[in-house]
PDB file of C-alpha atoms and ligand atoms in Angstrom:
ATOM      1  CA  MET A   1      14.873  -6.811  64.375  1.00 94.00           C
ATOM      2  CA  VAL A   2      17.130  -6.999  67.505  1.00 96.00           C
ATOM      3  CA  GLY A   3      14.643  -5.126  69.539  1.00 96.00           C
ATOM      4  CA  SER A   4      12.100  -7.329  68.977  1.00 95.00           C
ATOM      5  CA  ALA A   5      14.280 -10.128  69.743  1.00 97.00           C
ATOM      6  CA  VAL A   6      15.283  -8.830  72.989  1.00 97.00           C
ATOM      7  CA  CYS A   7      11.553  -8.120  73.910  1.00 96.00           C
ATOM      8  CA  ARG A   8      10.646 -11.716  73.249  1.00 96.00           C
ATOM      9  CA  ARG A   9      13.550 -12.755  75.231  1.00 96.00           C
ATOM     10  CA  LEU A  10      12.588 -10.493  78.392  1.00 95.00           C
ATOM     11  CA  ALA A  11       8.876 -11.993  78.084  1.00 89.00           C
ATOM     12  CA  SER A  12       9.823 -14.699  80.058  1.00 79.00           C
ATOM     13  CA  GLU A  13      12.172 -12.894  82.470  1.00 85.00           C
ATOM     14  CA  PRO A  14      10.327 -12.136  85.675  1.00 86.00           C
ATOM     15  CA  GLY A  15      10.121  -8.894  87.295  1.00 88.00           C
ATOM     16  CA  THR A  16      10.928  -6.874  84.259  1.00 92.00           C
ATOM     17  CA  LYS A  17       8.748  -3.630  83.214  1.00 93.00           C
ATOM     18  CA  LEU A  18       9.761  -2.943  79.369  1.00 95.00           C
ATOM     19  CA  ILE A  19       9.513   0.458  77.994  1.00 96.00           C
ATOM     20  CA  THR A  20       9.705   0.490  74.208  1.00 95.00           C
ATOM     21  CA  ARG A  21       8.906   3.214  71.632  1.00 94.00           C
ATOM     22  CA  SER A  22       8.773   2.638  67.946  1.00 91.00           C
ATOM     23  CA  ARG A  23      10.454   4.765  65.181  1.00 89.00           C
ATOM     24  CA  ALA A  24       7.343   6.769  64.710  1.00 93.00           C
ATOM     25  CA  GLU A  25       6.509   7.556  68.408  1.00 96.00           C
ATOM     26  CA  LEU A  26      10.199   8.589  69.163  1.00 97.00           C
ATOM     27  CA  ASP A  27      12.896  10.104  66.720  1.00 97.00           C
ATOM     28  CA  LEU A  28      16.134   9.110  68.532  1.00 97.00           C
ATOM     29  CA  CYS A  29      18.085  11.697  66.328  1.00 96.00           C
ATOM     30  CA  ASP A  30      16.191  14.447  68.191  1.00 97.00           C
ATOM     31  CA  GLU A  31      17.991  15.128  71.327  1.00 96.00           C
ATOM     32  CA  ARG A  32      15.086  17.381  73.044  1.00 97.00           C
ATOM     33  CA  GLN A  33      12.683  14.744  72.048  1.00 97.00           C
ATOM     34  CA  VAL A  34      15.118  11.888  73.486  1.00 98.00           C
ATOM     35  CA  ASN A  35      15.747  13.872  76.796  1.00 98.00           C
ATOM     36  CA  GLU A  36      11.969  14.422  77.530  1.00 98.00           C
ATOM     37  CA  PHE A  37      11.347  10.713  76.952  1.00 98.00           C
ATOM     38  CA  PHE A  38      13.944   9.864  79.333  1.00 98.00           C
ATOM     39  CA  ALA A  39      13.261  12.369  82.026  1.00 98.00           C
ATOM     40  CA  GLU A  40       9.255  10.922  81.898  1.00 98.00           C
ATOM     41  CA  HIS A  41      10.347   7.645  82.006  1.00 97.00           C
ATOM     42  CA  ARG A  42      13.777   7.122  83.976  1.00 97.00           C
ATOM     43  CA  PRO A  43      14.622   3.636  82.973  1.00 97.00           C
ATOM     44  CA  ALA A  44      17.063   1.658  84.893  1.00 96.00           C
ATOM     45  CA  THR A  45      18.816   0.061  82.084  1.00 97.00           C
ATOM     46  CA  VAL A  46      18.961   0.742  78.426  1.00 98.00           C
ATOM     47  CA  ILE A  47      19.443  -1.581  75.759  1.00 98.00           C
ATOM     48  CA  PHE A  48      20.371   0.344  72.557  1.00 97.00           C
ATOM     49  CA  ALA A  49      19.383  -1.551  69.603  1.00 96.00           C
ATOM     50  CA  SER A  50      18.318   1.152  67.398  1.00 95.00           C
ATOM     51  CA  ALA A  51      20.527   1.853  64.111  1.00 95.00           C
ATOM     52  CA  LYS A  52      20.702   2.667  60.636  1.00 95.00           C
ATOM     53  CA  VAL A  53      21.664  -0.386  59.119  1.00 93.00           C
ATOM     54  CA  GLY A  54      21.983  -2.274  55.924  1.00 92.00           C
ATOM     55  CA  GLY A  55      24.108  -4.573  53.631  1.00 92.00           C
ATOM     56  CA  ILE A  56      27.289  -3.978  51.616  1.00 91.00           C
ATOM     57  CA  HIS A  57      25.269  -1.921  48.780  1.00 94.00           C
ATOM     58  CA  ALA A  58      23.395   0.270  50.934  1.00 94.00           C
ATOM     59  CA  ASN A  59      26.729   1.037  53.369  1.00 94.00           C
ATOM     60  CA  LYS A  60      28.492   1.847  50.021  1.00 93.00           C
ATOM     61  CA  THR A  61      25.819   4.064  48.628  1.00 95.00           C
ATOM     62  CA  PHE A  62      24.909   6.205  51.464  1.00 97.00           C
ATOM     63  CA  PRO A  63      27.733   6.693  53.693  1.00 97.00           C
ATOM     64  CA  VAL A  64      26.898  10.150  54.867  1.00 98.00           C
ATOM     65  CA  GLU A  65      23.277   9.076  56.249  1.00 97.00           C
ATOM     66  CA  PHE A  66      24.881   5.755  58.139  1.00 97.00           C
ATOM     67  CA  LEU A  67      27.433   7.852  59.779  1.00 98.00           C
ATOM     68  CA  THR A  68      25.083  10.965  60.986  1.00 98.00           C
ATOM     69  CA  ASP A  69      22.135   9.012  61.408  1.00 98.00           C
ATOM     70  CA  ASN A  70      24.078   6.814  63.712  1.00 98.00           C
ATOM     71  CA  LEU A  71      26.058   9.368  65.646  1.00 98.00           C
ATOM     72  CA  ARG A  72      23.054  11.245  66.254  1.00 98.00           C
ATOM     73  CA  GLN A  73      21.151   8.631  67.674  1.00 98.00           C
ATOM     74  CA  GLU A  74      24.219   7.478  69.737  1.00 98.00           C
ATOM     75  CA  LEU A  75      24.999  11.076  71.198  1.00 98.00           C
ATOM     76  CA  ALA A  76      21.232  11.810  72.013  1.00 98.00           C
ATOM     77  CA  THR A  77      20.560   8.355  73.989  1.00 98.00           C
ATOM     78  CA  ILE A  78      24.003   7.939  75.577  1.00 98.00           C
ATOM     79  CA  HIS A  79      23.534  11.546  77.144  1.00 98.00           C
ATOM     80  CA  ALA A  80      20.040  11.304  77.851  1.00 98.00           C
ATOM     81  CA  SER A  81      20.793   8.271  79.603  1.00 98.00           C
ATOM     82  CA  TYR A  82      23.627   9.841  81.537  1.00 98.00           C
ATOM     83  CA  ARG A  83      21.487  13.095  82.728  1.00 98.00           C
ATOM     84  CA  ASN A  84      18.485  11.037  83.752  1.00 98.00           C
ATOM     85  CA  GLY A  85      20.299   8.673  85.955  1.00 98.00           C
ATOM     86  CA  VAL A  86      20.562   5.639  83.829  1.00 98.00           C
ATOM     87  CA  LYS A  87      22.837   3.234  85.609  1.00 96.00           C
ATOM     88  CA  ARG A  88      23.231   0.494  83.267  1.00 98.00           C
ATOM     89  CA  PHE A  89      23.517   0.776  79.250  1.00 98.00           C
ATOM     90  CA  LEU A  90      24.194  -1.826  76.641  1.00 98.00           C
ATOM     91  CA  PHE A  91      25.291  -0.550  73.218  1.00 98.00           C
ATOM     92  CA  LEU A  92      25.182  -2.473  70.303  1.00 98.00           C
ATOM     93  CA  GLY A  93      27.665  -2.446  67.483  1.00 96.00           C
ATOM     94  CA  SER A  94      28.708  -4.854  64.907  1.00 95.00           C
ATOM     95  CA  THR A  95      32.077  -6.765  64.165  1.00 96.00           C
ATOM     96  CA  CYS A  96      32.373  -4.421  61.069  1.00 94.00           C
ATOM     97  CA  ILE A  97      34.027  -2.145  63.675  1.00 97.00           C
ATOM     98  CA  TYR A  98      37.329  -4.305  63.332  1.00 97.00           C
ATOM     99  CA  PRO A  99      39.844  -3.654  60.532  1.00 97.00           C
ATOM    100  CA  ARG A 100      39.504  -5.077  57.146  1.00 95.00           C
ATOM    101  CA  LEU A 101      42.715  -7.428  57.603  1.00 95.00           C
ATOM    102  CA  ALA A 102      42.178  -7.938  61.249  1.00 96.00           C
ATOM    103  CA  LYS A 103      43.916 -11.157  62.475  1.00 97.00           C
ATOM    104  CA  GLN A 104      41.524 -14.127  62.438  1.00 96.00           C
ATOM    105  CA  PRO A 105      39.926 -14.960  64.472  1.00 98.00           C
ATOM    106  CA  ILE A 106      38.984 -11.645  65.497  1.00 98.00           C
ATOM    107  CA  LYS A 107      39.921 -10.646  69.074  1.00 98.00           C
ATOM    108  CA  GLU A 108      38.420  -7.627  70.755  1.00 98.00           C
ATOM    109  CA  ASP A 109      41.667  -6.201  70.835  1.00 98.00           C
ATOM    110  CA  GLU A 110      42.065  -5.757  67.256  1.00 98.00           C
ATOM    111  CA  LEU A 111      39.892  -2.666  67.431  1.00 98.00           C
ATOM    112  CA  LEU A 112      41.742   0.535  65.698  1.00 98.00           C
ATOM    113  CA  ALA A 113      44.737  -1.726  64.868  1.00 97.00           C
ATOM    114  CA  SER A 114      44.972  -1.007  61.164  1.00 97.00           C
ATOM    115  CA  PRO A 115      42.458   0.452  58.367  1.00 97.00           C
ATOM    116  CA  LEU A 116      38.779  -0.169  58.426  1.00 97.00           C
ATOM    117  CA  GLU A 117      36.914  -2.111  55.388  1.00 94.00           C
ATOM    118  CA  LEU A 118      35.968   0.709  52.789  1.00 95.00           C
ATOM    119  CA  THR A 119      32.396  -0.408  51.701  1.00 93.00           C
ATOM    120  CA  ASN A 120      31.054   0.094  55.694  1.00 95.00           C
ATOM    121  CA  GLU A 121      33.624   2.497  56.689  1.00 97.00           C
ATOM    122  CA  ALA A 122      31.004   5.411  57.818  1.00 98.00           C
ATOM    123  CA  TYR A 123      28.885   2.742  59.699  1.00 97.00           C
ATOM    124  CA  ALA A 124      32.025   1.391  61.499  1.00 98.00           C
ATOM    125  CA  ILE A 125      33.218   4.814  62.537  1.00 98.00           C
ATOM    126  CA  ALA A 126      29.732   5.766  64.145  1.00 98.00           C
ATOM    127  CA  LYS A 127      29.828   2.377  65.941  1.00 98.00           C
ATOM    128  CA  ILE A 128      33.477   2.770  67.231  1.00 98.00           C
ATOM    129  CA  ALA A 129      32.378   6.171  68.399  1.00 98.00           C
ATOM    130  CA  GLY A 130      29.637   4.949  70.402  1.00 98.00           C
ATOM    131  CA  LEU A 131      31.427   2.040  72.003  1.00 98.00           C
ATOM    132  CA  LYS A 132      34.371   4.462  72.818  1.00 98.00           C
ATOM    133  CA  LEU A 133      31.706   6.987  74.308  1.00 98.00           C
ATOM    134  CA  CYS A 134      30.389   4.075  76.631  1.00 98.00           C
ATOM    135  CA  GLN A 135      33.666   3.457  77.587  1.00 98.00           C
ATOM    136  CA  TYR A 136      34.607   6.803  78.595  1.00 98.00           C
ATOM    137  CA  PHE A 137      31.188   7.417  80.600  1.00 98.00           C
ATOM    138  CA  ARG A 138      32.317   4.336  82.575  1.00 98.00           C
ATOM    139  CA  GLN A 139      36.015   5.446  83.106  1.00 98.00           C
ATOM    140  CA  GLN A 140      34.884   9.052  83.689  1.00 98.00           C
ATOM    141  CA  TYR A 141      31.857   8.688  85.463  1.00 98.00           C
ATOM    142  CA  GLY A 142      31.732   5.422  86.983  1.00 98.00           C
ATOM    143  CA  VAL A 143      28.380   4.270  85.314  1.00 98.00           C
ATOM    144  CA  LEU A 144      28.291   0.587  83.764  1.00 98.00           C
ATOM    145  CA  TYR A 145      27.897   1.764  80.094  1.00 98.00           C
ATOM    146  CA  HIS A 146      29.146  -1.242  78.014  1.00 98.00           C
ATOM    147  CA  SER A 147      28.919  -2.883  74.631  1.00 98.00           C
ATOM    148  CA  ALA A 148      28.242  -6.009  72.418  1.00 98.00           C
ATOM    149  CA  MET A 149      29.595  -6.402  69.059  1.00 98.00           C
ATOM    150  CA  PRO A 150      27.375  -9.121  67.099  1.00 98.00           C
ATOM    151  CA  THR A 151      28.648 -10.806  64.150  1.00 98.00           C
ATOM    152  CA  ASN A 152      26.330 -10.789  60.758  1.00 96.00           C
ATOM    153  CA  LEU A 153      22.627 -11.425  62.226  1.00 97.00           C
ATOM    154  CA  TYR A 154      19.627 -13.031  60.661  1.00 97.00           C
ATOM    155  CA  GLY A 155      16.190 -14.268  61.926  1.00 96.00           C
ATOM    156  CA  PRO A 156      12.303 -13.031  62.410  1.00 94.00           C
ATOM    157  CA  GLY A 157      11.883  -9.233  61.105  1.00 91.00           C
ATOM    158  CA  ASP A 158      14.971  -8.954  58.901  1.00 94.00           C
ATOM    159  CA  ASN A 159      14.836  -6.543  56.010  1.00 93.00           C
ATOM    160  CA  TYR A 160      14.212  -8.252  52.634  1.00 95.00           C
ATOM    161  CA  HIS A 161      14.654  -5.484  50.667  1.00 93.00           C
ATOM    162  CA  PRO A 162      16.596  -6.711  47.210  1.00 89.00           C
ATOM    163  CA  GLU A 163      19.128  -4.414  47.249  1.00 90.00           C
ATOM    164  CA  HIS A 164      19.513  -2.929  50.710  1.00 91.00           C
ATOM    165  CA  SER A 165      19.244  -5.831  52.658  1.00 94.00           C
ATOM    166  CA  HIS A 166      22.187  -7.971  54.199  1.00 95.00           C
ATOM    167  CA  VAL A 167      23.349 -11.237  52.405  1.00 96.00           C
ATOM    168  CA  LEU A 168      21.307 -14.131  54.337  1.00 97.00           C
ATOM    169  CA  PRO A 169      17.813 -12.100  53.828  1.00 96.00           C
ATOM    170  CA  GLY A 170      18.926 -11.013  50.383  1.00 96.00           C
ATOM    171  CA  LEU A 171      19.504 -14.712  49.222  1.00 97.00           C
ATOM    172  CA  ILE A 172      16.432 -16.079  51.111  1.00 97.00           C
ATOM    173  CA  ARG A 173      14.494 -13.796  48.917  1.00 97.00           C
ATOM    174  CA  ARG A 174      16.056 -14.174  45.519  1.00 97.00           C
ATOM    175  CA  ILE A 175      16.277 -17.812  45.867  1.00 98.00           C
ATOM    176  CA  HIS A 176      12.715 -18.220  47.047  1.00 97.00           C
ATOM    177  CA  GLU A 177      11.714 -15.926  44.026  1.00 97.00           C
ATOM    178  CA  ALA A 178      14.052 -18.027  41.375  1.00 97.00           C
ATOM    179  CA  LYS A 179      12.231 -21.177  42.640  1.00 97.00           C
ATOM    180  CA  ALA A 180       8.599 -19.660  42.359  1.00 97.00           C
ATOM    181  CA  ASN A 181       9.468 -18.372  38.826  1.00 97.00           C
ATOM    182  CA  GLY A 182      10.799 -21.787  37.906  1.00 98.00           C
ATOM    183  CA  GLU A 183      14.057 -20.070  36.879  1.00 98.00           C
ATOM    184  CA  ALA A 184      16.943 -22.192  35.796  1.00 98.00           C
ATOM    185  CA  SER A 185      19.694 -20.103  37.928  1.00 98.00           C
ATOM    186  CA  VAL A 186      20.379 -17.586  40.563  1.00 98.00           C
ATOM    187  CA  THR A 187      23.058 -14.929  40.608  1.00 97.00           C
ATOM    188  CA  ILE A 188      24.579 -13.735  44.183  1.00 97.00           C
ATOM    189  CA  TRP A 189      26.892 -10.976  44.411  1.00 97.00           C
ATOM    190  CA  GLY A 190      30.690 -10.712  44.638  1.00 97.00           C
ATOM    191  CA  THR A 191      33.146 -13.843  43.902  1.00 98.00           C
ATOM    192  CA  GLY A 192      31.184 -16.042  46.588  1.00 98.00           C
ATOM    193  CA  THR A 193      34.641 -16.777  48.364  1.00 98.00           C
ATOM    194  CA  PRO A 194      34.364 -14.135  51.296  1.00 98.00           C
ATOM    195  CA  ARG A 195      33.583 -16.046  54.677  1.00 97.00           C
ATOM    196  CA  ARG A 196      30.921 -14.792  57.156  1.00 97.00           C
ATOM    197  CA  GLU A 197      29.818 -16.008  60.349  1.00 98.00           C
ATOM    198  CA  PHE A 198      25.976 -15.669  61.349  1.00 98.00           C
ATOM    199  CA  LEU A 199      24.084 -15.598  64.519  1.00 98.00           C
ATOM    200  CA  HIS A 200      20.407 -15.957  65.003  1.00 98.00           C
ATOM    201  CA  VAL A 201      19.046 -12.706  66.352  1.00 98.00           C
ATOM    202  CA  ASP A 202      17.521 -14.727  69.304  1.00 98.00           C
ATOM    203  CA  ASP A 203      20.844 -16.179  70.344  1.00 98.00           C
ATOM    204  CA  LEU A 204      21.862 -12.259  70.230  1.00 98.00           C
ATOM    205  CA  ALA A 205      18.968 -11.443  72.451  1.00 98.00           C
ATOM    206  CA  ASP A 206      19.998 -14.145  75.232  1.00 98.00           C
ATOM    207  CA  ALA A 207      23.669 -12.773  75.253  1.00 98.00           C
ATOM    208  CA  ILE A 208      22.380  -9.182  75.772  1.00 98.00           C
ATOM    209  CA  ILE A 209      20.128 -10.458  78.767  1.00 97.00           C
ATOM    210  CA  HIS A 210      23.206 -12.330  80.259  1.00 98.00           C
ATOM    211  CA  LEU A 211      25.533  -9.357  79.442  1.00 98.00           C
ATOM    212  CA  CYS A 212      23.123  -7.018  81.384  1.00 97.00           C
ATOM    213  CA  GLN A 213      23.436  -9.174  84.600  1.00 96.00           C
ATOM    214  CA  LEU A 214      27.246  -9.181  85.004  1.00 98.00           C
ATOM    215  CA  ASP A 215      28.519  -7.353  87.713  1.00 98.00           C
ATOM    216  CA  ASN A 216      31.641  -6.498  85.774  1.00 98.00           C
ATOM    217  CA  PRO A 217      31.119  -6.820  81.879  1.00 98.00           C
ATOM    218  CA  PRO A 218      33.979  -6.092  79.399  1.00 98.00           C
ATOM    219  CA  ASP A 219      33.840  -2.677  77.894  1.00 98.00           C
ATOM    220  CA  TRP A 220      33.003  -4.528  74.617  1.00 98.00           C
ATOM    221  CA  VAL A 221      32.751  -7.959  73.786  1.00 98.00           C
ATOM    222  CA  ASN A 222      32.106 -10.108  70.743  1.00 98.00           C
ATOM    223  CA  VAL A 223      28.983 -11.970  70.290  1.00 98.00           C
ATOM    224  CA  GLY A 224      29.348 -14.618  67.465  1.00 98.00           C
ATOM    225  CA  THR A 225      29.393 -18.509  67.001  1.00 98.00           C
ATOM    226  CA  SER A 226      33.259 -18.610  66.239  1.00 96.00           C
ATOM    227  CA  THR A 227      32.297 -20.620  62.841  1.00 97.00           C
ATOM    228  CA  ASP A 228      31.790 -19.290  59.384  1.00 98.00           C
ATOM    229  CA  VAL A 229      30.827 -20.371  55.939  1.00 98.00           C
ATOM    230  CA  SER A 230      31.803 -18.688  52.423  1.00 98.00           C
ATOM    231  CA  ILE A 231      28.942 -16.955  50.789  1.00 98.00           C
ATOM    232  CA  PHE A 232      28.965 -19.709  47.943  1.00 98.00           C
ATOM    233  CA  GLU A 233      28.354 -22.266  50.746  1.00 98.00           C
ATOM    234  CA  LEU A 234      25.633 -19.929  52.189  1.00 98.00           C
ATOM    235  CA  ALA A 235      23.716 -19.823  49.063  1.00 98.00           C
ATOM    236  CA  LYS A 236      23.882 -23.642  48.639  1.00 98.00           C
ATOM    237  CA  LEU A 237      22.392 -23.978  52.074  1.00 98.00           C
ATOM    238  CA  VAL A 238      19.522 -21.430  51.418  1.00 98.00           C
ATOM    239  CA  ALA A 239      19.244 -23.180  48.119  1.00 98.00           C
ATOM    240  CA  SER A 240      18.633 -26.603  49.705  1.00 98.00           C
ATOM    241  CA  THR A 241      16.289 -24.987  52.330  1.00 98.00           C
ATOM    242  CA  VAL A 242      14.213 -23.286  50.120  1.00 98.00           C
ATOM    243  CA  GLY A 243      14.103 -26.605  47.560  1.00 98.00           C
ATOM    244  CA  PHE A 244      15.835 -24.611  44.597  1.00 98.00           C
ATOM    245  CA  SER A 245      18.084 -27.218  42.603  1.00 97.00           C
ATOM    246  CA  GLY A 246      18.882 -24.408  39.760  1.00 98.00           C
ATOM    247  CA  GLU A 247      22.623 -23.424  39.166  1.00 98.00           C
ATOM    248  CA  ILE A 248      24.136 -20.437  41.454  1.00 98.00           C
ATOM    249  CA  LYS A 249      25.947 -17.978  39.568  1.00 98.00           C
ATOM    250  CA  THR A 250      28.446 -15.272  40.631  1.00 98.00           C
ATOM    251  CA  ASP A 251      28.186 -11.533  39.494  1.00 97.00           C
ATOM    252  CA  THR A 252      31.992 -10.107  40.251  1.00 97.00           C
ATOM    253  CA  SER A 253      31.082  -6.842  39.162  1.00 97.00           C
ATOM    254  CA  LYS A 254      29.526  -6.321  42.592  1.00 96.00           C
ATOM    255  CA  PRO A 255      31.685  -5.850  45.757  1.00 95.00           C
ATOM    256  CA  ASP A 256      33.099  -8.691  48.078  1.00 96.00           C
ATOM    257  CA  GLY A 257      33.556  -6.379  50.844  1.00 94.00           C
ATOM    258  CA  THR A 258      35.862  -7.756  53.708  1.00 93.00           C
ATOM    259  CA  PRO A 259      37.538 -11.063  52.701  1.00 94.00           C
ATOM    260  CA  ARG A 260      36.792 -12.667  56.323  1.00 95.00           C
ATOM    261  CA  LYS A 261      35.354 -11.772  59.646  1.00 94.00           C
ATOM    262  CA  LEU A 262      35.381 -14.312  62.134  1.00 97.00           C
ATOM    263  CA  THR A 263      35.014 -13.578  65.672  1.00 98.00           C
ATOM    264  CA  ASP A 264      36.924 -14.923  68.654  1.00 98.00           C
ATOM    265  CA  THR A 265      34.262 -15.300  71.099  1.00 98.00           C
ATOM    266  CA  THR A 266      36.877 -16.741  74.078  1.00 98.00           C
ATOM    267  CA  LEU A 267      36.168 -13.287  76.068  1.00 98.00           C
ATOM    268  CA  LEU A 268      32.257 -14.131  75.735  1.00 98.00           C
ATOM    269  CA  LYS A 269      32.628 -17.923  76.782  1.00 98.00           C
ATOM    270  CA  SER A 270      34.679 -16.951  79.553  1.00 98.00           C
ATOM    271  CA  THR A 271      31.834 -15.097  81.195  1.00 98.00           C
ATOM    272  CA  GLY A 272      29.472 -18.148  80.734  1.00 98.00           C
ATOM    273  CA  TRP A 273      27.642 -17.649  77.611  1.00 98.00           C
ATOM    274  CA  SER A 274      27.425 -19.795  74.101  1.00 98.00           C
ATOM    275  CA  PRO A 275      24.956 -19.749  71.370  1.00 98.00           C
ATOM    276  CA  LYS A 276      22.191 -22.455  70.875  1.00 98.00           C
ATOM    277  CA  ILE A 277      20.987 -22.153  67.478  1.00 98.00           C
ATOM    278  CA  GLY A 278      23.007 -23.885  64.782  1.00 97.00           C
ATOM    279  CA  LEU A 279      23.015 -22.475  61.248  1.00 97.00           C
ATOM    280  CA  HIS A 280      21.126 -25.235  59.378  1.00 97.00           C
ATOM    281  CA  GLU A 281      18.381 -24.937  61.978  1.00 97.00           C
ATOM    282  CA  GLY A 282      18.437 -21.294  62.104  1.00 98.00           C
ATOM    283  CA  ILE A 283      17.953 -20.983  58.274  1.00 98.00           C
ATOM    284  CA  ALA A 284      15.139 -23.480  58.073  1.00 98.00           C
ATOM    285  CA  ALA A 285      13.390 -21.372  61.138  1.00 97.00           C
ATOM    286  CA  THR A 286      14.045 -18.128  59.320  1.00 97.00           C
ATOM    287  CA  TYR A 287      12.803 -19.138  55.669  1.00 97.00           C
ATOM    288  CA  ARG A 288       9.452 -20.365  57.730  1.00 97.00           C
ATOM    289  CA  ASP A 289       9.432 -17.066  59.254  1.00 95.00           C
ATOM    290  CA  PHE A 290       9.819 -15.491  55.762  1.00 96.00           C
ATOM    291  CA  LEU A 291       7.047 -17.286  54.346  1.00 97.00           C
ATOM    292  CA  LYS A 292       4.724 -16.280  57.503  1.00 95.00           C
ATOM    293  CA  GLU A 293       5.641 -12.723  57.099  1.00 93.00           C
ATOM    294  CA  GLN A 294       5.268 -12.613  53.586  1.00 93.00           C
ATOM    295  CA  SER A 295       1.862 -14.287  53.480  1.00 94.00           C
ATOM    296  CA  SER A 296       0.561 -11.963  55.989  1.00 93.00           C
ATOM    297  CA  GLY A 297       1.908  -8.937  54.483  1.00 90.00           C
ATOM    298  CA  ASN A 298       4.186  -8.259  57.010  1.00 87.00           C
ATOM    299  CA  LEU A 299       7.455  -8.792  55.268  1.00 90.00           C
ATOM    300  CA  ARG A 300       9.912  -5.408  55.714  1.00 86.00           C
ATOM    301  CA  SER A 301      11.545  -4.792  52.571  1.00 83.00           C
ATOM    302  CA  LYS A 302      12.390  -1.216  53.101  1.00 78.00           C
TER     303      LYS A 302
HETATM  304  P1  LIG B 401      29.096  -7.471  54.952  1.00 67.46           P
HETATM  305  O1  LIG B 401      28.976  -8.523  55.900  1.00 67.46           O
HETATM  306  O2  LIG B 401      29.176  -5.992  55.729  1.00 67.46           O
HETATM  307  O3  LIG B 401      30.071  -7.307  53.540  1.00 67.46           O
HETATM  308  O4  LIG B 401      27.588  -7.289  54.357  1.00 67.46           O
HETATM  309  P2  LIG B 401      26.548  -8.188  53.633  1.00 67.46           P
HETATM  310  O5  LIG B 401      25.499  -9.167  54.318  1.00 67.46           O
HETATM  311  O6  LIG B 401      25.424  -7.081  52.636  1.00 67.46           O
HETATM  312  O7  LIG B 401      27.325  -9.032  52.544  1.00 67.46           O
HETATM  313  C1  LIG B 401      28.318 -10.184  52.683  1.00 67.46           C
HETATM  314  C2  LIG B 401      28.918 -10.965  51.439  1.00 67.46           C
HETATM  315  O8  LIG B 401      27.669 -11.512  50.851  1.00 67.46           O
HETATM  316  C3  LIG B 401      29.652  -9.818  50.381  1.00 67.46           C
HETATM  317  O9  LIG B 401      30.643 -10.605  49.927  1.00 67.46           O
HETATM  318  C4  LIG B 401      28.352  -9.635  49.412  1.00 67.46           C
HETATM  319  O10 LIG B 401      29.229  -9.292  48.017  1.00 67.46           O
HETATM  320  C5  LIG B 401      27.838 -11.127  49.448  1.00 67.46           C
HETATM  321  N1  LIG B 401      26.457 -11.228  48.763  1.00 67.46           N
HETATM  322  C6  LIG B 401      26.122 -12.369  47.737  1.00 67.46           C
HETATM  323  N2  LIG B 401      24.832 -12.041  47.410  1.00 67.46           N
HETATM  324  C7  LIG B 401      24.547 -11.230  48.110  1.00 67.46           C
HETATM  325  C8  LIG B 401      22.965 -10.306  48.280  1.00 67.46           C
HETATM  326  O11 LIG B 401      22.452 -10.634  47.631  1.00 67.46           O
HETATM  327  N3  LIG B 401      23.026  -9.399  48.905  1.00 67.46           N
HETATM  328  C9  LIG B 401      23.959  -8.865  49.769  1.00 67.46           C
HETATM  329  N4  LIG B 401      23.535  -7.944  50.775  1.00 67.46           N
HETATM  330  N5  LIG B 401      25.109  -9.522  49.696  1.00 67.46           N
HETATM  331  C10 LIG B 401      25.424 -10.621  48.994  1.00 67.46           C
END
């Protein structure tokens, strides 16, 4: 999802030669394959958009895979980059690297200040390791390896799996199906009170290119909108976009996760970047993309 958005964004950037590989073509967990690929192509800049990701349920259910797949991909790719002369590396993480009860809005220096949220601890530990490895390479070997920590993302190419997706694609799919089936109500997970911040993936792609053009970028920087909504408000927004007027019920047997993760984006703003896509217009565009992907048989749901 993020990689495709970066490619769309770079299509309009003159003088860029893009080198991409799909998961089927290159297994980033395989250090030997990754090293051979880098030795052959010798990219100048690497944007590391690959990760094993998922929503609260997937993270809680598969901590072994979330930790090991991500660590293996990061180690293989960062080492192969250094060995093959990559001067600039942009590592992508997530704001779930911050503590469960981080001070809100969350500044970058909240990292490792107190315990993590347990529902996504394995993923967070892998992403903290990647961020720190980039910081250490920069400090020890003088290469420009740095990181961006986006808030919850949405947009074209998202995963619409009924259980393993994140909340926004999960709700788009469930509420769309409730409307199509003429149901009187729809059920969302948890209490509906946690608050989340959402960033359109095209805004993230633009921020990534901006960061890659800075001479002295921060070691890691939050990428977000600095505004959040409750999950219940989000469900109402999706329902009005989809045109579903039934009741919205909550299922409190499902986990809420962290109560709030609102980013402080002062640092990013100070470098001259702000997001452009508002949540209402972003959800409307994403619902149109969902309908298009669904009717063409390209909806990702694994
Ligand atoms: P998180 O931001 O890492 O907690 O990940 P998610 O995007 O999966 O979940 C965000 C919040 O939305 C949590 O409080 C979930 O309980 C809530 N939620 C409500 N309905 C859904 C749903 O259908 N799918 C998901 N993934 N989360 C949901």
